[in-house]
Coordinates of C-alpha atoms (C1' of nucleotides) in Angstrom, one line a residue:
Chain A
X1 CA 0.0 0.0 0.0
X2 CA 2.8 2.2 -0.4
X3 CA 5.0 3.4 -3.8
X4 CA 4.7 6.7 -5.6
X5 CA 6.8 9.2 -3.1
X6 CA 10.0 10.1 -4.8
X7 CA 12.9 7.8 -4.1
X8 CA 16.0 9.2 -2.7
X9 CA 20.0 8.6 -3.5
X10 CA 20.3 6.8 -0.1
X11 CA 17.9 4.5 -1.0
X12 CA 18.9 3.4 -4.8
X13 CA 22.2 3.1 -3.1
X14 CA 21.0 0.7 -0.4
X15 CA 19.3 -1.9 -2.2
X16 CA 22.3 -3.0 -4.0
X17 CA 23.7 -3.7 -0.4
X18 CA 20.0 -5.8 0.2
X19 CA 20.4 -7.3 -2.8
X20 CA 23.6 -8.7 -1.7
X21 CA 22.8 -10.3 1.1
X22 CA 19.8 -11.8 0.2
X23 CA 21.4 -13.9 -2.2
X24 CA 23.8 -14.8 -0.2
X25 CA 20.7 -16.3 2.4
X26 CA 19.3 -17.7 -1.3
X27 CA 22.9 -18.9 -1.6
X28 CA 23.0 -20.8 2.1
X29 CA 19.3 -21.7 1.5
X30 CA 17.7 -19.3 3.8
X31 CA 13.9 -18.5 2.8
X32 CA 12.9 -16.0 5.3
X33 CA 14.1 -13.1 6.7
X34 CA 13.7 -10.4 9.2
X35 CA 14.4 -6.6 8.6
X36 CA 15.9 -6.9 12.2
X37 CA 18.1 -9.9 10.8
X38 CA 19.5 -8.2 7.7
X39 CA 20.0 -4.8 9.7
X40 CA 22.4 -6.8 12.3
X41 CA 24.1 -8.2 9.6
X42 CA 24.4 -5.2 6.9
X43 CA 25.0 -2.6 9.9
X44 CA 21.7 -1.1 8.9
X45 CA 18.9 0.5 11.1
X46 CA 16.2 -2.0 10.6
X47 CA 13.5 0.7 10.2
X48 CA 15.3 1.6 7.4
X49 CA 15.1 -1.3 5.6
X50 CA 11.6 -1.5 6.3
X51 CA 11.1 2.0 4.9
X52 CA 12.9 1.5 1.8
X53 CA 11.2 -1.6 0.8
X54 CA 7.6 -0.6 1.7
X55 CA 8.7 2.8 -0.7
X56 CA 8.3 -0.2 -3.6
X57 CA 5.3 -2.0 -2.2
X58 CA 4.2 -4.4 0.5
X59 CA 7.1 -6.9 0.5
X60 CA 6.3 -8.4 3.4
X61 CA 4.4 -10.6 5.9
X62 CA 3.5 -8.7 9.1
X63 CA 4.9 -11.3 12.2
X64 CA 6.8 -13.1 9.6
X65 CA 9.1 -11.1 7.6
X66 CA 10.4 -11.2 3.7
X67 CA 10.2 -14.4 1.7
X68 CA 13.8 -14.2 0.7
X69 CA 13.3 -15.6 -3.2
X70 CA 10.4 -13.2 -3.6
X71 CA 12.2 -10.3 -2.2
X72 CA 15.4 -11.0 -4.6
X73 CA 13.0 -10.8 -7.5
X74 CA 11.4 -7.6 -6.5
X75 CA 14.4 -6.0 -6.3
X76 CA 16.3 -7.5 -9.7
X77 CA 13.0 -5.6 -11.1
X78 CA 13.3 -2.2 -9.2
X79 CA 16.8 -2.0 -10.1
X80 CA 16.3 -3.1 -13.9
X81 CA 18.5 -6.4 -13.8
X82 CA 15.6 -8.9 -14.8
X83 CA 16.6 -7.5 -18.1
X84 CA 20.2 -7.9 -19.5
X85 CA 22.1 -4.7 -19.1
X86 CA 25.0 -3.8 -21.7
X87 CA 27.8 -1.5 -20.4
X88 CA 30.7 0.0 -22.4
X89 CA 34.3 0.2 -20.9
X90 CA 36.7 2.9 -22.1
X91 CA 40.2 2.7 -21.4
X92 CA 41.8 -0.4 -21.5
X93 CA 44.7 -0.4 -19.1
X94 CA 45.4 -2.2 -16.0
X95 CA 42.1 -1.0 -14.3
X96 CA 39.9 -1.2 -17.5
X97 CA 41.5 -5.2 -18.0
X98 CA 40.8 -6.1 -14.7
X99 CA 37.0 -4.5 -14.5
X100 CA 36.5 -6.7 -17.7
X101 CA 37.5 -9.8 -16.3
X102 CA 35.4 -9.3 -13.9
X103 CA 33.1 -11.5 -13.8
X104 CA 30.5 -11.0 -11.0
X105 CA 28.3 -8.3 -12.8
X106 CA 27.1 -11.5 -14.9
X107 CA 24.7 -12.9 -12.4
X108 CA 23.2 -9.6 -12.6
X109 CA 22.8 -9.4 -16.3
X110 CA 25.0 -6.3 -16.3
X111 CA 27.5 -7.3 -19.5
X112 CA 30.2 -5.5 -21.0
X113 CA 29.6 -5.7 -24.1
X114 CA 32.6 -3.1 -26.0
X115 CA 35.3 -2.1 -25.4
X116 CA 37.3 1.0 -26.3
X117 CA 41.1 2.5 -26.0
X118 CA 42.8 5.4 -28.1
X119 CA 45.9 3.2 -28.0
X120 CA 46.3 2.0 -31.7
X121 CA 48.5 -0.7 -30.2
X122 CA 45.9 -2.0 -28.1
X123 CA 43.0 -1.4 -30.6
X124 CA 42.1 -5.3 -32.2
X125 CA 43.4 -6.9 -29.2
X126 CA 41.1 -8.8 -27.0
X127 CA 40.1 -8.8 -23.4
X128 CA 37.8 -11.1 -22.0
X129 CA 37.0 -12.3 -25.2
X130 CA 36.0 -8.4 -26.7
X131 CA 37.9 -6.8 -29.1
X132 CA 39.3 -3.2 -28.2
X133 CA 37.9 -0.9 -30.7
X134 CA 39.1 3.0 -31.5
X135 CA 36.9 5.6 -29.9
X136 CA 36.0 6.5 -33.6
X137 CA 33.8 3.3 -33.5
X138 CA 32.0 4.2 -30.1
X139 CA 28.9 5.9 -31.3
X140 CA 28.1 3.3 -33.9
X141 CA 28.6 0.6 -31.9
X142 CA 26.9 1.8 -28.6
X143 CA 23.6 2.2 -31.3
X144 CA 24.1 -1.5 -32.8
X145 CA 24.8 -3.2 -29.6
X146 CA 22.1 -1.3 -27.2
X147 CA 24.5 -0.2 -24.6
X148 CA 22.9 1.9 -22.0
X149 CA 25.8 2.2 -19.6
X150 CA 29.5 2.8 -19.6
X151 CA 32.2 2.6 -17.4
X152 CA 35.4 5.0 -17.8
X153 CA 38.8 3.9 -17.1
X154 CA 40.8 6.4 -19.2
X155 CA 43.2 9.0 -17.4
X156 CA 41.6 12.0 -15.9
X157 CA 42.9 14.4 -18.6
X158 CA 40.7 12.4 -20.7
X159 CA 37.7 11.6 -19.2
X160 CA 35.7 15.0 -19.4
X161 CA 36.0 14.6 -23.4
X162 CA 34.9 10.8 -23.2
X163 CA 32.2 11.2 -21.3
X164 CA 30.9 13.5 -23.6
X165 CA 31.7 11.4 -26.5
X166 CA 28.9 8.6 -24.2
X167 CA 26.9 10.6 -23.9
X168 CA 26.6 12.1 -27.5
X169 CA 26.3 8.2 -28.4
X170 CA 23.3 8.4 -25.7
X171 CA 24.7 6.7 -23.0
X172 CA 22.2 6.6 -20.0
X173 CA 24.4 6.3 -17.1
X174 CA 28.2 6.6 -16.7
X175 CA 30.5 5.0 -13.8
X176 CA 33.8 7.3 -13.8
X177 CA 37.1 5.9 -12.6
X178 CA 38.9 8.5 -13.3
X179 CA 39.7 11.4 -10.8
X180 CA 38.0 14.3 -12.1
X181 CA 34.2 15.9 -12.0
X182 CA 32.4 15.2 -15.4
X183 CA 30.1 18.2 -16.3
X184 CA 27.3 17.9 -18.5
X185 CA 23.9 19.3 -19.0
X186 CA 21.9 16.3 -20.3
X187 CA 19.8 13.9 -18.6
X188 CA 23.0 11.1 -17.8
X189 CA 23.4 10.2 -14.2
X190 CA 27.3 9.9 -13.5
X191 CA 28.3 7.8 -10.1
X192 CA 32.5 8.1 -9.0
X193 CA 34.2 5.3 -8.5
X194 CA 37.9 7.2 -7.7
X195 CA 40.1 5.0 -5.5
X196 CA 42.1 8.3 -4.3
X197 CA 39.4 9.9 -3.0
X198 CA 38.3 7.3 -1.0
X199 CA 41.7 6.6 0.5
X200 CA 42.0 10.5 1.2
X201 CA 39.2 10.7 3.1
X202 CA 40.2 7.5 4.5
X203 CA 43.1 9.3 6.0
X204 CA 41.3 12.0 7.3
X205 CA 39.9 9.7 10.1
X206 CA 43.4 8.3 11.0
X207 CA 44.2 9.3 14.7
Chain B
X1 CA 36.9 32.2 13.6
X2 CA 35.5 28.5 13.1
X3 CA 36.1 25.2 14.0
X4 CA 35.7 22.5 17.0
X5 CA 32.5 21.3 15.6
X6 CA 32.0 17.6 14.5
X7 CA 32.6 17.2 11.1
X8 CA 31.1 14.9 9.1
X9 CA 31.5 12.4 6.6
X10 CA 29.7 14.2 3.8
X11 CA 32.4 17.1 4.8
X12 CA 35.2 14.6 4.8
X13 CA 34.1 12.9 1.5
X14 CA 33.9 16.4 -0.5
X15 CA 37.8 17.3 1.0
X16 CA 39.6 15.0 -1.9
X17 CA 37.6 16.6 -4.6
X18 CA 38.3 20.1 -3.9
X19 CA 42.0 19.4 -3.5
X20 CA 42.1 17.4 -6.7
X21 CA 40.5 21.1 -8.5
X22 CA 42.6 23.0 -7.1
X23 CA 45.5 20.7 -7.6
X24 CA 44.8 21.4 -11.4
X25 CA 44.1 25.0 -10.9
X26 CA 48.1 24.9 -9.3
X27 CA 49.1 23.2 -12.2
X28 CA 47.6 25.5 -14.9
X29 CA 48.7 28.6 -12.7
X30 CA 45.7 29.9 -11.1
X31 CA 46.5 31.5 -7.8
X32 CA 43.0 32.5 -5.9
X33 CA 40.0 31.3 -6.3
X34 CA 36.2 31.7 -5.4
X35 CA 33.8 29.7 -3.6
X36 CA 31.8 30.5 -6.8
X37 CA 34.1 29.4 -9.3
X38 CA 34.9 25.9 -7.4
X39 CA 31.2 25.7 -7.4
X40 CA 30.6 26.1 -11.0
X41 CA 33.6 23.3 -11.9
X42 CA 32.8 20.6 -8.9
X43 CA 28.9 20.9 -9.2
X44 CA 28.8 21.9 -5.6
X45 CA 26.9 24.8 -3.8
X46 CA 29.4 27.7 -3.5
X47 CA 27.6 28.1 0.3
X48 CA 28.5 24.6 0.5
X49 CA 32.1 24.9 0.1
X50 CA 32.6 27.8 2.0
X51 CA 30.7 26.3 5.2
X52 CA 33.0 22.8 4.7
X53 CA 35.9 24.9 4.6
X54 CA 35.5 27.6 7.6
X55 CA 34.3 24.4 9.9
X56 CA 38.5 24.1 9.5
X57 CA 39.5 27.8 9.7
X58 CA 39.2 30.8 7.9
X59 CA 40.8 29.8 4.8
X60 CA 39.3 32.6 2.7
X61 CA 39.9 36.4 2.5
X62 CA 36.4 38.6 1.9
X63 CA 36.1 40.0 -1.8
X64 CA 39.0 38.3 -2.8
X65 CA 38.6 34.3 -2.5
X66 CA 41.4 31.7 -1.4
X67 CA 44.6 31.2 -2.2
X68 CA 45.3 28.1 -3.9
X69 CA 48.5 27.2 -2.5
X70 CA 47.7 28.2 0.8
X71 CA 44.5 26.1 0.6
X72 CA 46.1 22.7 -1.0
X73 CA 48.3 22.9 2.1
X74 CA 45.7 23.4 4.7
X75 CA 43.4 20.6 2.8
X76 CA 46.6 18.5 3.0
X77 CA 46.3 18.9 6.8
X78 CA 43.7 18.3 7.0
X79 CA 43.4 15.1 5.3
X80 CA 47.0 13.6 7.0
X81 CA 48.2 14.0 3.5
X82 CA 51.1 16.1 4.6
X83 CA 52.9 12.7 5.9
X84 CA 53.8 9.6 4.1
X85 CA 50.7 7.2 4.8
X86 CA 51.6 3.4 4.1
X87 CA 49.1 1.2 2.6
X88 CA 48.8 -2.4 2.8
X89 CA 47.2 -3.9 -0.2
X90 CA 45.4 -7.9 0.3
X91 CA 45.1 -9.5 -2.7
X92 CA 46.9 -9.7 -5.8
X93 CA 44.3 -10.5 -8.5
X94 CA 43.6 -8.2 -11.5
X95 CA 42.4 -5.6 -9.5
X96 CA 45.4 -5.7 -7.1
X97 CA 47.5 -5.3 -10.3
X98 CA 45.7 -2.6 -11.4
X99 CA 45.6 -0.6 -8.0
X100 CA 49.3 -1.5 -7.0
X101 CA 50.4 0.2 -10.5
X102 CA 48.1 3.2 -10.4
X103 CA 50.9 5.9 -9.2
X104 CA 48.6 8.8 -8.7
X105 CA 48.5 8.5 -4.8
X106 CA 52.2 9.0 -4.8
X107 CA 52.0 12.7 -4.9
X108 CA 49.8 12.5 -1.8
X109 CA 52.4 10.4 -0.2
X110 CA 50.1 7.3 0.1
X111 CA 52.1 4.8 -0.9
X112 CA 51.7 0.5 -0.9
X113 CA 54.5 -0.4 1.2
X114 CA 53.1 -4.2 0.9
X115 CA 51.5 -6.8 -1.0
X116 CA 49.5 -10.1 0.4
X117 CA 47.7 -13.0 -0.9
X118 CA 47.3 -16.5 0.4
X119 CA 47.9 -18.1 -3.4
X120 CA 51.6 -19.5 -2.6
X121 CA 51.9 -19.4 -6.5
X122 CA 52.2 -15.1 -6.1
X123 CA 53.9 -15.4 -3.2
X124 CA 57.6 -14.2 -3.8
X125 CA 56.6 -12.4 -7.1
X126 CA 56.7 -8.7 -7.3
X127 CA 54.1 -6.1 -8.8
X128 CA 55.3 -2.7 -9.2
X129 CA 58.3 -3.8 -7.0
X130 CA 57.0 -4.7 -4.2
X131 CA 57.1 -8.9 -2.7
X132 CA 54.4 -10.7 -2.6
X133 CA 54.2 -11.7 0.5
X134 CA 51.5 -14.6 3.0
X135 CA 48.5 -13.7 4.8
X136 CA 50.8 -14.7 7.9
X137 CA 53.2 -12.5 7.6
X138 CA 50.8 -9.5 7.6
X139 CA 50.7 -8.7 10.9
X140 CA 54.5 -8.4 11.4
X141 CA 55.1 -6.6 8.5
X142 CA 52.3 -4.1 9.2
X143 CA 54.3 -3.3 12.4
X144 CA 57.4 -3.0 11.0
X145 CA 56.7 -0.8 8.4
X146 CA 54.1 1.1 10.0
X147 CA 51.5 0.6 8.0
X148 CA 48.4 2.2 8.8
X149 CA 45.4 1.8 6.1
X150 CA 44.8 -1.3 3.9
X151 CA 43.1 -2.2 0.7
X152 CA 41.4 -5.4 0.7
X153 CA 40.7 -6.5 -3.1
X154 CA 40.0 -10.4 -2.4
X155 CA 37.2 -12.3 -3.3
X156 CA 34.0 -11.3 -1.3
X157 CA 34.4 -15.0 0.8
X158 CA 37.4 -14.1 1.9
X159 CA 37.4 -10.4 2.9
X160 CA 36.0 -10.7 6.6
X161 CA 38.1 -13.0 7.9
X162 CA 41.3 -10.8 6.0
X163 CA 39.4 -7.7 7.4
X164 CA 39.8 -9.9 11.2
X165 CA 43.4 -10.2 10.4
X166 CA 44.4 -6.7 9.3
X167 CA 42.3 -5.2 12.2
X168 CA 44.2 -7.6 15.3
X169 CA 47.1 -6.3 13.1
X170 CA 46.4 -2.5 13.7
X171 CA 45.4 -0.7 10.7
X172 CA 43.4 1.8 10.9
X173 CA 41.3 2.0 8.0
X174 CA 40.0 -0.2 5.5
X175 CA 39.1 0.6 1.4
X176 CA 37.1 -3.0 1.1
X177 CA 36.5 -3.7 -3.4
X178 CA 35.1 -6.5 -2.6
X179 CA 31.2 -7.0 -2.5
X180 CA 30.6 -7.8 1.2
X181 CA 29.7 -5.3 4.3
X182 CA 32.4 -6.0 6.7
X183 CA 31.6 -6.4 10.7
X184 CA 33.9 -5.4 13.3
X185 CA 33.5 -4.1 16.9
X186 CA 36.7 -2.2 16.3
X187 CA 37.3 1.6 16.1
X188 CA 37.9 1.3 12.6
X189 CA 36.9 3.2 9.8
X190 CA 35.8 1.1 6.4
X191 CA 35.6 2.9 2.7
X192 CA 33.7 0.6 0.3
X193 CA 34.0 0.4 -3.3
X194 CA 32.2 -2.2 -4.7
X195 CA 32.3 -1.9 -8.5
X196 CA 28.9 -3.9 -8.9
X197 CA 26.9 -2.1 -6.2
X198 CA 27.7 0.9 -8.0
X199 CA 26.6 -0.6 -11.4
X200 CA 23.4 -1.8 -10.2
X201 CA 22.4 1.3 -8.6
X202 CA 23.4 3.3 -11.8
X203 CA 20.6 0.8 -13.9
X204 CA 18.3 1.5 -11.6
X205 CA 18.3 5.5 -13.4
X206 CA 17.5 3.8 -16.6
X207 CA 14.4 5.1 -18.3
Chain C
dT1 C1' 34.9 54.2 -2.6
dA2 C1' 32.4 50.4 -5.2
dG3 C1' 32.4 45.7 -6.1
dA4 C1' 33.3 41.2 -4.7
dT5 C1' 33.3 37.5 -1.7
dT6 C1' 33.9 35.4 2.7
dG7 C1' 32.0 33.4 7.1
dT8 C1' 27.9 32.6 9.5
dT9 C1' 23.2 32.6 10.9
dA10 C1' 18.7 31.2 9.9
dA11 C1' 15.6 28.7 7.0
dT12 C1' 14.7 24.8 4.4
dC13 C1' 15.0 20.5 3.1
dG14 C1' 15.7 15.6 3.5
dA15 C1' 17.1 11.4 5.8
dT16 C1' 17.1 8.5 9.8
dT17 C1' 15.1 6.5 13.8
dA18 C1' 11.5 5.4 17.4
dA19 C1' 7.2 3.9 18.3
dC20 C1' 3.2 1.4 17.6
dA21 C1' -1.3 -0.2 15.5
dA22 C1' -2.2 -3.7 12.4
dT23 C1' -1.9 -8.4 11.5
dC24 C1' 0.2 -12.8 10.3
Chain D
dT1 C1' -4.3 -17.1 21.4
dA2 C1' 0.6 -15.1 22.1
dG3 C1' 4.6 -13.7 19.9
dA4 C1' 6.7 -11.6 16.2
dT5 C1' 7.2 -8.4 12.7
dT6 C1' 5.6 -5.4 9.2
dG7 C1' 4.2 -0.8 7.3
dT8 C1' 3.7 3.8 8.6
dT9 C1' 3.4 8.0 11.3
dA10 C1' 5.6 11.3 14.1
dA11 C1' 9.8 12.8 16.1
dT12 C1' 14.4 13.6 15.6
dC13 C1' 18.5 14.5 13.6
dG14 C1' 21.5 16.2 10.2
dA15 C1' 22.7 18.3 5.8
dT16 C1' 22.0 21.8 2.3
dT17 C1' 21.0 26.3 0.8
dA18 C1' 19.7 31.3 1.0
dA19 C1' 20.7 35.5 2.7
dC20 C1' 23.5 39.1 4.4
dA21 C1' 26.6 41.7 7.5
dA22 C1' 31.5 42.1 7.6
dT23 C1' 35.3 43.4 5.1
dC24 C1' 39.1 43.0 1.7

DNA sequence: TAGATTGTTAATCGATTAACAATC
DNA sequence: TAGATTGTTAATCGATTAACAATC
């Protein structure tokens, strides 16, 4: 008896984290589950969880808790992995190869599905059985292949015109790598993924 | 005319991505800046920046802006970043590679002072010269080398009970890639950075 | 001086948590 | 039924933004 409130940052970014864990309990063949059970385990306030998932619709049993398969499912939809997800990767060095060999995404649908690098040395080599095309090649093929996502890997003096290069090609979303802000003024959702900054403000809390 | 109150993580998180900007503004020359133009560049309220930054001190100078230099230095206080902080890095797949060779903390004297995995096939190999080196050596070799933060880039099975071990061992911060929330009891801060989790939250934006 | 911009207060907005009726 | 647990409201807490006096 809930949806239809707008759905907040903090929220999208939880239900990976659910997600998570509840295949795990899928995994050790766990059916049910508690909100109070999954906040002990994923340091989350279990009126949280409760909240978020009653934002999407009425989960749950009252005096029971969530069925665990039915719960995974309602999430794969919410978060658009019941359908196969396509992702481009640009820049193919030692963080781009080890992102496409990465093989967990694939559960999830989420498959890279091109790759790119300026490098003409690299370009017609393979990773993870993709060739590495020239950027030249990135519009065309994000249209023939249906990729919705991409993932940037290229150096940060880079990345501003790459990004715009995605989302010319009509990218949807982009997951940056690289250490610099991407500014744009379409409709493209950017998420940061920059190791430094995370260790920097790691620091910060050192005593 | 600031300070002493609690500062908090959003605070701590925005930190590394002013310093990078201004960082680049050093490097292209630029020696003041205002709150306004840091705004416009990071995507960040101007009122925004200048509260972070007076929680610290008063950094600025009224109708003029900051000073560049004088503000990378007081960031780099800030953040620890004005002393060598050694990292210990657990796991030497792909994405231990990838992070072991990416050189861009060195100017902000974070630097891997060791390598670990428990595959006795690595062990004694070097990536970006640094040994290879068992999961039971990591505790002595964290105390001789005084190493303070770790990266834990193991698969997600394995990162709680290398989390255990670096923790007993002393460090005091943890940047976890691996796709598992990590429990501890510990005063110690963990930084995750879990490529999928950030994937799936960036399909759930898809029209 | 006039224009610009900080530091800071107050207002707003949003997110988290506690509490509990509903109900399995 | 008694115990457990949801969904939801209200209370709390915290973070962001607007506005402006101080001042370079």
């Amino acid at each position: 008896m809930a949806k239809s409130e707008k759905i907040s940052e903090a929220v999208v970014r939880r239900l990976p984290i659910y997600l998570r864990y509840l295949s795990y309990l899928q995994q050790v063949g766990v059916t049910t589950v508690s909100s109070q059970q999954m906040g002990k385990n994923l340091d989350i306030n279990p009126a949280q969880i409760r909240k978020d998932l009653a934002a999407f619709g009425d989960f749950g049993k009252k005096g029971i808790g969530y069925d665990v398969n039915y719960l995974v499912e309602k999430i794969r939809q919410i978060l658009k992995l019941d359908q196969e997800i396509r992702v481009a990767l640009v820049g193919a060095g030692h963080l781009g190869h080890a992102i496409s060999n990465y093989n967990a995404f694939l559960k999830d649908q989420i498959r890279i599905a091109a790759i790119f690098d300026s490098d003409p040395a690299k370009q017609g080599k393979q990773i993870a059985g993709i060739t590495i095309q020239p950027l030249e090649e990135l519009k065309e093929t994000v249209k023939e292949r249906h990729i919705r996502l991409a993932i940037i890997t290229v150096p940060a003096a880079a990345a501003q015109s790459v990004a715009d290069l995605l989302i010319e090609a009509g990218i949807e979303g982009i997951l940056n790598f690289a250490p610099t802000t991407i500014r744009t003024e379409k409709e493209v959702r950017i998420h940061y993924a920059d190791v430094t900054s995370s260790l920097q403000s790691l620091a910060y809390y050192l005593t």
